[in-house]
Amino acid sequence: MSEPAALAELAALIEETSGNVIPPGHYQFLGETAKRRAASLRLAGVAAYVAALARGELPGEWSRLLPHVTVKESYLFRHPQHFAALATNILPRLAAARAGRRSLAVWSAGCARGEEPATLAIVLAECRELVGWDWRILATDVDEEALAAAGAATFGERAVSGVPADLRARHLLRRGDSYELAPALARRIEYRALNLVREPLALSPALFDLVFLRNVLIYFSPEVQRRVAAAVAGALAPDGYLFLGPAETLWQVAGGLDAIDLGDCFCYRHAGAAAATAAPHRRRDAERRPERPQAAATTLRTTIHAPRPVVLEAQGTRERLALAARHAAADRLDDAVALVDQALLADPSDAGVHALEGFMHDISGRSQMAVASYRAALFLDAGLFQVRLLLADALRRLGHEQRAALEYREVLAALAAGRAHEVEALAPLALPDRGEAMRRCREALRDGGSQDLAARPR
Ligand SMILES: C[S@@+](CC[C@H](N)C(=O)[O-])C[C@H]1O[C@@H](n2cnc3c(N)ncnc32)[C@H](O)[C@@H]1O
């Protein structure tokens, strides 16, 4: 087997085993990793390594390989709007609903090195309504090395830089250059290896009141996203709450779950439960006011938002997005990515930021991730015809011809009905204008596969 063929096979094995899609743009990195693994196992090279892995002849090898090919980016209070909504809105609701049993079961699925469960523990500990309750957090990940690090509940300066000073003082203990989660909180967290793509999920029979599955689905194919979302929904209590990453959406992914508009962010609930108590996103055009907190737990909300890095306050999302687009147009991708990350952190509900994130995934060959970002953008603003055109092109490149055709038709329909508009801040990218978009959609629907539509945006 040639090395490129071996790498393609290795990427397919990784996707089958863990759900993570490795885009061809990352094959060089994958090749270096495979070479190192082959050398440490005294195998002849990448092809021999992949063949042995495929035949199941390397016991324990997946535990050593997966840490290299999964993304572990995380830090405490990542996406602070989620924790603010949790403190002010969701926990008071759960406290009222569970007052009889005074216990809560929480699951951090894809917990990386423990940053997310540690944050959840801090927020739960701060909730006045839960004082004296038996709340527990199950933290799972496919990466056993990351789990071992999580178990130490110790974090570096960068990981804790977003923790408000008062919470840091109350719940983190300084240990030289690091910070340790207070033992009373660490004891409430159980860490366990769990592969989300392996069904059935080997979880305790009890259902979870709260599930955080953030920044995990984004690395999976739509089919695997659907399967994992359904399995995770099956572990969610009928009136429980599910949080995803800001760039992730269950729109067209999981039936039976409704998005709950929390003002600065969304979470999900089983459809029946949501209808009874909140405004699902299907009704959000008519009513987009954030839900009011049910209890006076506003201190934590203020605290969580207060210490955002100064740089985030220095510019508005619009300026940051415009600057990022100029960097992207000039091929300064690192600068553009940094600005997009900042903009997402500051305002995850800005459709343009998700659109630019998708564009950068696209030009880097990560079509699958581009699709997720474009969908997030369109979820927030369905009239962005250029984004829908890019989405259609990406779907077509991924071989989803029928879904691509639906999107091309929707672009034409939106343009004809006058409900299409552009993202002004993305002007430097010279995306197709209305006439060009119409021409390309008609051509795609007529030919079903012309060369220029198969090409990446540029
Ligand atoms: C980017 S981190 C997200 C960490 C945290 N949830 C957050 O949002 O900050 C993605 C995590 O998902 C884990 N992961 C990837 N594939 C997985 C799978 N099949 N089952 C369980 N965890 C998986 C990775 O190991 C990694 O720790």
Coordinates of C-alpha atoms and ligand atoms in Angstrom, one line a residue:
M1 CA 0.0 0.0 0.0
S2 CA 1.4 3.5 -0.9
E3 CA 1.8 6.0 1.9
P4 CA -1.1 8.3 0.7
A5 CA -3.4 5.3 0.5
A6 CA -2.3 4.1 4.0
L7 CA -3.0 7.6 5.4
A8 CA -6.4 7.6 3.8
E9 CA -7.1 4.2 5.3
L10 CA -5.8 5.4 8.7
A11 CA -8.2 8.5 8.5
A12 CA -11.1 6.1 7.7
L13 CA -10.2 3.9 10.6
I14 CA -10.0 6.9 13.0
E15 CA -13.4 8.1 11.8
E16 CA -14.9 4.6 12.2
T17 CA -13.4 4.2 15.7
S18 CA -13.9 7.6 17.2
G19 CA -16.1 9.6 14.8
N20 CA -13.4 12.2 14.2
V21 CA -13.1 13.3 10.6
I22 CA -9.5 13.9 9.6
P23 CA -9.6 16.3 6.6
P24 CA -7.0 15.6 3.8
G25 CA -5.3 18.9 4.7
H26 CA -4.2 17.2 8.0
Y27 CA -2.7 14.1 6.4
Q28 CA 0.8 15.4 6.6
F29 CA 0.5 15.7 10.4
L30 CA -1.3 12.3 10.5
G31 CA 1.6 10.8 8.5
E32 CA 4.2 12.2 11.0
T33 CA 2.2 10.8 13.9
A34 CA 1.8 7.4 12.2
K35 CA 5.6 7.3 11.5
R36 CA 6.4 8.0 15.1
R37 CA 3.9 5.3 16.3
A38 CA 5.3 2.8 13.8
A39 CA 8.9 3.5 14.9
S40 CA 8.0 3.0 18.6
L41 CA 6.3 -0.3 17.8
R42 CA 9.3 -1.3 15.6
L43 CA 7.1 -1.7 12.5
A44 CA 8.5 -1.2 9.0
G45 CA 6.6 2.1 8.3
V46 CA 3.2 3.8 8.0
A47 CA 1.7 1.1 5.7
A48 CA 2.7 -1.7 8.1
Y49 CA 1.4 0.3 11.1
V50 CA -2.0 0.9 9.4
A51 CA -2.3 -2.7 8.3
A52 CA -1.6 -4.0 11.8
L53 CA -4.0 -1.5 13.3
A54 CA -6.7 -2.5 10.9
R55 CA -6.2 -6.2 11.7
G56 CA -6.6 -5.4 15.4
E57 CA -3.0 -6.7 16.1
L58 CA -1.9 -3.7 18.2
P59 CA -3.5 -4.1 21.6
G60 CA -3.8 -0.8 23.5
E61 CA -2.7 1.2 20.4
W62 CA -6.0 3.2 20.0
S63 CA -5.4 4.7 23.5
R64 CA -2.0 5.9 22.4
L65 CA -3.1 7.1 18.9
L66 CA -6.3 9.0 19.8
P67 CA -4.7 11.6 22.0
H68 CA -2.7 12.7 18.9
V69 CA -5.7 13.0 16.5
T70 CA -8.4 14.5 18.7
V71 CA -8.7 18.2 19.5
K72 CA -8.4 19.0 23.2
E73 CA -8.7 22.8 23.1
S74 CA -10.5 23.9 26.3
Y75 CA -10.2 26.1 29.3
L76 CA -12.3 26.9 32.4
F77 CA -15.4 29.1 31.7
R78 CA -15.1 28.5 28.0
H79 CA -18.1 30.2 26.4
P80 CA -19.0 32.1 29.6
Q81 CA -22.5 32.8 28.3
H82 CA -23.4 29.2 28.9
F83 CA -22.4 29.3 32.5
A84 CA -24.1 32.6 33.1
A85 CA -27.3 31.1 31.6
L86 CA -26.8 28.0 33.7
A87 CA -26.5 30.0 36.9
T88 CA -29.3 32.4 36.3
N89 CA -31.8 30.4 34.4
I90 CA -31.3 26.6 34.2
L91 CA -30.1 25.7 37.7
P92 CA -33.0 27.6 39.4
R93 CA -35.4 25.7 37.2
L94 CA -33.7 22.4 37.9
A95 CA -33.6 23.2 41.6
A96 CA -37.3 23.8 41.6
A97 CA -38.0 20.6 39.6
R98 CA -35.8 18.4 41.8
A99 CA -36.7 19.9 45.2
G100 CA -38.2 16.6 46.2
R101 CA -35.1 14.5 45.8
R102 CA -32.4 17.2 46.3
S103 CA -30.0 15.6 43.9
L104 CA -28.7 16.5 40.4
A105 CA -26.9 14.3 37.8
V106 CA -24.7 16.2 35.4
W107 CA -22.7 14.8 32.4
S108 CA -19.8 16.5 30.8
A109 CA -19.4 14.5 27.5
G110 CA -16.0 15.1 25.8
C111 CA -14.5 16.6 28.9
A112 CA -10.9 17.0 27.6
R113 CA -8.5 17.6 30.5
G114 CA -11.3 18.4 32.9
E115 CA -11.7 22.1 32.3
E116 CA -15.5 21.8 31.6
P117 CA -16.4 19.6 34.6
A118 CA -14.3 21.8 36.9
T119 CA -16.2 24.8 35.7
L120 CA -19.5 23.0 36.2
A121 CA -18.5 22.1 39.7
I122 CA -17.7 25.7 40.5
V123 CA -21.0 27.0 39.1
L124 CA -23.0 24.3 40.9
A125 CA -21.1 25.1 44.2
E126 CA -22.0 28.8 43.7
C127 CA -25.7 28.1 43.3
R128 CA -27.5 29.0 46.5
E129 CA -30.5 26.8 45.8
L130 CA -28.3 23.7 45.6
V131 CA -26.6 24.1 49.0
G132 CA -26.7 20.8 50.8
W133 CA -27.8 18.9 47.7
D134 CA -26.2 15.7 46.4
W135 CA -25.0 16.8 42.9
R136 CA -22.6 14.7 40.9
I137 CA -20.8 15.2 37.7
L138 CA -19.8 12.4 35.3
A139 CA -16.9 13.5 33.1
T140 CA -16.2 11.3 30.1
D141 CA -13.8 11.3 27.1
V142 CA -12.5 8.9 24.6
D143 CA -8.9 10.0 25.3
E144 CA -7.6 8.2 28.3
E145 CA -4.5 10.4 28.6
A146 CA -6.7 13.5 28.8
L147 CA -8.8 11.7 31.4
A148 CA -5.8 10.9 33.5
A149 CA -4.8 14.6 33.4
A150 CA -8.4 15.6 34.2
G151 CA -8.3 13.3 37.3
A152 CA -5.5 15.4 38.7
A153 CA -7.9 18.4 38.6
T154 CA -4.9 20.8 38.2
F155 CA -4.8 23.5 35.6
G156 CA -2.2 25.9 34.3
E157 CA -2.4 29.7 34.2
R158 CA -3.8 29.9 30.7
A159 CA -6.6 27.4 31.5
V160 CA -7.8 29.4 34.5
S161 CA -7.3 32.9 33.0
G162 CA -11.1 33.2 32.3
V163 CA -12.1 32.3 35.9
P164 CA -13.5 35.4 37.7
A165 CA -11.1 36.4 40.5
D166 CA -13.6 35.8 43.4
L167 CA -14.4 32.3 42.1
R168 CA -10.8 31.6 41.6
A169 CA -10.1 32.6 45.2
R170 CA -13.0 30.4 46.5
H171 CA -12.5 27.2 44.5
L172 CA -9.0 27.0 43.1
L173 CA -5.9 26.4 45.3
R174 CA -2.6 27.8 44.1
R175 CA 0.1 25.0 43.7
G176 CA 3.3 26.7 42.4
D177 CA 2.5 27.6 38.8
S178 CA -0.7 25.6 38.7
Y179 CA -4.2 25.8 40.2
E180 CA -5.9 22.8 41.8
L181 CA -9.7 22.5 42.1
A182 CA -10.8 22.5 45.7
P183 CA -10.9 18.8 46.9
A184 CA -14.5 19.2 48.1
L185 CA -15.5 20.0 44.5
A186 CA -13.1 17.5 42.9
R187 CA -14.7 14.7 44.9
R188 CA -18.0 15.3 43.2
I189 CA -16.6 14.5 39.8
E190 CA -16.2 11.0 38.5
Y191 CA -14.0 10.5 35.4
R192 CA -14.6 7.6 33.0
A193 CA -13.4 6.6 29.5
L194 CA -16.4 6.6 27.1
N195 CA -16.5 6.6 23.3
L196 CA -19.6 8.5 22.2
V197 CA -19.7 6.7 18.9
R198 CA -20.0 3.3 20.4
E199 CA -23.5 2.3 21.1
P200 CA -25.2 1.7 23.5
L201 CA -23.5 4.2 25.7
A202 CA -22.3 2.4 28.8
L203 CA -23.7 4.9 31.3
S204 CA -25.5 4.5 34.6
P205 CA -29.2 3.7 34.1
A206 CA -30.2 7.1 35.8
L207 CA -30.9 9.9 33.3
F208 CA -28.9 13.1 33.4
D209 CA -30.6 16.4 34.4
L210 CA -27.9 18.4 32.6
V211 CA -25.6 17.4 29.8
F212 CA -22.7 19.4 28.3
L213 CA -21.7 18.1 24.9
R214 CA -19.8 21.1 23.6
N215 CA -17.3 21.3 20.8
V216 CA -17.4 17.5 20.2
L217 CA -20.0 17.0 17.5
I218 CA -18.3 19.5 15.3
Y219 CA -15.5 17.0 14.5
F220 CA -18.0 14.3 13.4
S221 CA -19.7 13.7 10.1
P222 CA -23.5 14.6 9.9
E223 CA -24.4 10.9 10.1
V224 CA -22.3 10.3 13.3
Q225 CA -23.6 13.7 14.7
R226 CA -27.1 12.4 14.3
R227 CA -26.4 9.0 15.9
V228 CA -24.5 10.6 18.8
A229 CA -27.1 13.3 19.4
A230 CA -29.8 10.7 19.5
A231 CA -27.8 8.5 21.9
V232 CA -27.0 11.5 24.2
A233 CA -30.7 12.6 24.0
G234 CA -31.6 9.1 25.2
A235 CA -29.5 9.8 28.4
L236 CA -31.2 13.1 29.1
A237 CA -34.0 13.3 31.6
P238 CA -37.4 14.1 30.0
D239 CA -37.1 17.6 31.5
G240 CA -33.3 17.9 31.4
Y241 CA -31.2 20.4 29.5
L242 CA -28.5 19.9 26.9
F243 CA -25.8 22.4 26.0
L244 CA -23.8 22.3 22.7
G245 CA -20.9 24.5 21.6
P246 CA -21.9 27.8 20.0
A247 CA -20.9 26.7 16.5
E248 CA -22.9 23.5 16.8
T249 CA -26.6 23.1 16.2
L250 CA -29.0 20.2 16.3
W251 CA -31.1 21.8 13.5
Q252 CA -31.6 19.0 11.0
V253 CA -29.5 16.7 13.2
A254 CA -31.7 15.5 16.0
G255 CA -35.5 15.3 15.9
G256 CA -37.3 15.4 19.2
L257 CA -35.2 18.2 20.7
D258 CA -36.1 21.8 20.7
A259 CA -33.7 24.8 21.0
I260 CA -34.4 27.1 23.9
D261 CA -33.4 30.7 23.4
L262 CA -31.6 31.8 26.5
G263 CA -30.8 35.3 25.2
D264 CA -27.0 35.0 24.8
C265 CA -27.1 31.4 23.8
F266 CA -29.2 28.3 23.2
C267 CA -29.7 25.0 24.9
Y268 CA -31.9 22.0 24.1
R269 CA -34.7 20.1 25.7
H270 CA -36.9 17.2 24.7
A271 CA -39.6 18.6 22.5
G272 CA -42.6 18.0 24.9
A273 CA -40.7 19.5 27.9
A274 CA -39.7 22.5 26.0
A275 CA -43.2 23.3 24.7
A276 CA -44.5 23.2 28.2
T277 CA -42.0 25.7 29.6
A278 CA -40.2 27.7 27.1
A279 CA -40.1 29.2 23.6
P280 CA -38.5 26.8 21.2
H281 CA -36.5 28.1 18.2
R282 CA -39.4 27.4 15.8
R283 CA -41.2 30.3 17.4
R284 CA -38.2 32.5 17.7
D285 CA -39.1 34.9 14.8
A286 CA -42.2 35.8 16.6
E287 CA -40.8 36.0 20.1
R288 CA -37.0 36.3 20.6
R289 CA -36.9 37.8 24.0
P290 CA -34.5 35.9 26.4
E291 CA -36.2 33.9 29.1
R292 CA -36.3 35.6 32.4
P293 CA -34.4 34.0 35.2
Q294 CA -36.7 32.4 37.7
A295 CA -34.7 33.1 40.7
A296 CA -32.4 35.9 41.9
A297 CA -29.1 34.3 41.1
T298 CA -27.8 37.3 39.2
T299 CA -24.5 37.7 41.1
L300 CA -22.8 34.9 39.3
R301 CA -24.0 36.1 35.9
T302 CA -22.4 39.5 36.6
T303 CA -19.3 37.9 37.9
I304 CA -18.8 35.6 34.9
H305 CA -19.2 38.4 32.4
A306 CA -17.1 40.9 34.3
P307 CA -13.5 39.7 33.8
R308 CA -13.5 39.2 30.0
P309 CA -10.1 40.0 28.6
V310 CA -9.7 43.7 27.8
V311 CA -9.0 42.9 24.2
L312 CA -12.5 41.7 23.8
E313 CA -13.9 45.1 24.9
A314 CA -11.5 47.0 22.7
Q315 CA -13.5 46.3 19.5
G316 CA -17.0 45.4 18.7
T317 CA -17.9 42.2 16.9
R318 CA -18.5 44.0 13.6
E319 CA -15.0 45.6 13.6
R320 CA -13.4 42.4 14.6
L321 CA -15.2 40.5 11.9
A322 CA -14.4 43.1 9.2
L323 CA -10.7 43.0 10.2
A324 CA -10.7 39.2 10.3
A325 CA -12.2 39.2 6.7
R326 CA -9.4 41.5 5.5
H327 CA -6.8 39.2 7.0
A328 CA -8.5 36.1 5.5
A329 CA -8.6 37.8 2.1
A330 CA -4.9 38.6 2.4
D331 CA -4.1 34.9 3.3
R332 CA -3.1 35.9 6.9
L333 CA -5.1 33.0 8.2
D334 CA -3.6 32.9 11.7
D335 CA -4.6 36.5 12.4
A336 CA -8.0 35.9 11.0
V337 CA -8.5 32.7 13.1
A338 CA -7.5 34.5 16.3
L339 CA -10.0 37.3 15.6
V340 CA -12.8 34.9 14.7
D341 CA -12.1 33.0 18.0
Q342 CA -12.3 36.3 19.9
A343 CA -15.4 37.4 18.1
L344 CA -17.1 34.0 18.8
L345 CA -16.2 34.3 22.4
A346 CA -17.6 37.8 22.6
D347 CA -20.7 37.2 20.6
P348 CA -21.5 33.6 19.6
S349 CA -24.8 34.7 18.2
D350 CA -23.3 36.7 15.3
A351 CA -24.1 34.9 12.1
G352 CA -21.3 36.6 10.2
V353 CA -18.6 35.3 12.5
H354 CA -19.8 31.7 12.0
A355 CA -19.9 32.4 8.3
L356 CA -16.3 33.5 8.3
E357 CA -15.2 30.6 10.5
G358 CA -16.8 28.3 7.9
F359 CA -15.1 30.0 5.1
M360 CA -11.7 29.5 6.7
H361 CA -12.4 25.9 7.4
D362 CA -13.4 25.6 3.7
I363 CA -10.3 27.2 2.3
S364 CA -8.2 24.9 4.6
G365 CA -9.9 21.8 3.2
R366 CA -12.1 21.1 6.3
S367 CA -15.4 20.9 4.4
Q368 CA -17.1 19.0 7.1
M369 CA -16.3 21.6 9.7
A370 CA -17.2 24.3 7.2
V371 CA -20.7 22.8 6.8
A372 CA -21.2 22.9 10.6
S373 CA -20.2 26.6 10.8
Y374 CA -22.2 27.6 7.7
R375 CA -25.2 25.8 9.3
A376 CA -24.7 27.7 12.5
A377 CA -24.6 31.0 10.6
L378 CA -27.8 30.1 8.7
F379 CA -29.5 29.0 11.9
L380 CA -28.9 32.6 13.1
D381 CA -29.7 34.3 9.9
A382 CA -31.4 32.2 7.2
G383 CA -31.3 35.0 4.6
L384 CA -27.5 34.9 4.0
F385 CA -27.6 33.7 0.4
Q386 CA -23.8 33.7 0.0
V387 CA -23.3 31.5 3.0
R388 CA -26.0 29.1 1.7
L389 CA -24.3 29.0 -1.6
L390 CA -21.0 28.1 0.1
L391 CA -22.8 25.5 2.2
A392 CA -24.3 24.0 -1.0
D393 CA -20.8 23.9 -2.6
A394 CA -19.3 22.2 0.5
L395 CA -22.1 19.6 0.7
R396 CA -21.6 18.8 -3.0
R397 CA -17.8 18.4 -2.4
L398 CA -18.7 16.0 0.4
G399 CA -20.8 14.0 -2.0
H400 CA -24.2 15.0 -0.5
E401 CA -25.7 15.9 -3.9
Q402 CA -29.4 15.9 -2.9
R403 CA -28.8 18.1 0.2
A404 CA -26.7 20.4 -1.9
A405 CA -29.5 20.7 -4.5
L406 CA -31.9 21.7 -1.8
E407 CA -29.6 24.5 -0.7
Y408 CA -29.1 25.7 -4.3
R409 CA -32.8 25.8 -4.7
E410 CA -33.2 27.7 -1.5
V411 CA -30.7 30.3 -2.6
L412 CA -32.7 30.9 -5.8
A413 CA -36.0 31.0 -3.9
A414 CA -34.6 33.5 -1.3
L415 CA -33.2 35.8 -4.1
A416 CA -36.5 35.7 -6.0
A417 CA -38.5 36.4 -2.9
G418 CA -36.3 39.3 -1.9
R419 CA -35.4 37.7 1.5
A420 CA -31.7 37.3 0.7
H421 CA -29.0 39.6 1.9
E422 CA -25.2 39.8 2.3
V423 CA -22.8 39.9 5.2
E424 CA -21.4 43.4 4.7
A425 CA -18.3 42.7 6.9
L426 CA -17.3 39.9 4.6
A427 CA -17.0 42.1 1.5
P428 CA -13.2 41.7 1.3
L429 CA -13.7 38.1 0.5
A430 CA -15.4 39.0 -2.8
L431 CA -18.1 36.3 -2.4
P432 CA -20.5 35.9 -5.3
D433 CA -23.0 38.8 -5.8
R434 CA -26.7 38.1 -6.4
G435 CA -26.3 37.7 -10.2
E436 CA -23.3 35.4 -9.9
A437 CA -25.0 33.4 -7.1
M438 CA -28.1 32.8 -9.4
R439 CA -25.9 31.8 -12.3
R440 CA -24.0 29.3 -10.2
C441 CA -27.1 27.8 -8.6
R442 CA -28.8 27.4 -11.9
E443 CA -25.7 25.8 -13.4
A444 CA -25.3 23.5 -10.5
L445 CA -28.9 22.4 -10.6
R446 CA -28.7 21.9 -14.4
D447 CA -25.3 20.1 -14.6
G448 CA -25.2 18.5 -11.2
G449 CA -21.4 18.7 -10.9
S450 CA -19.5 21.4 -12.9
Q451 CA -15.8 21.9 -12.2
D452 CA -16.0 25.3 -10.6
L453 CA -18.5 24.2 -8.0
A454 CA -16.3 21.4 -7.0
A455 CA -13.5 23.8 -6.3
R456 CA -13.0 25.4 -2.9
P457 CA -13.9 29.0 -2.4
R458 CA -11.2 31.4 -3.5
Ligands
LIG1 C1 -12.4 20.4 21.8 S1 -12.6 19.3 23.1 C2 -14.0 19.9 24.0 C3 -13.8 20.0 25.4 C4 -14.9 20.7 26.2 N1 -16.2 20.0 26.0 C5 -15.0 22.1 25.8 O1 -16.0 22.5 25.1 O2 -14.2 22.9 26.2 C6 -13.2 17.8 22.3 C7 -13.1 16.6 23.2 O3 -13.9 15.5 22.6 C8 -13.3 14.3 22.8 N2 -13.8 13.3 21.8 C9 -13.5 13.2 20.5 N3 -14.1 12.1 20.0 C10 -14.8 11.5 21.0 C11 -15.6 10.4 21.1 N4 -15.8 9.6 20.1 N5 -16.1 10.0 22.3 C12 -15.8 10.8 23.4 N6 -15.1 11.9 23.4 C13 -14.5 12.3 22.2 C14 -11.8 14.7 22.6 O4 -10.9 13.7 23.1 C15 -11.7 16.0 23.3 O5 -11.3 15.9 24.6

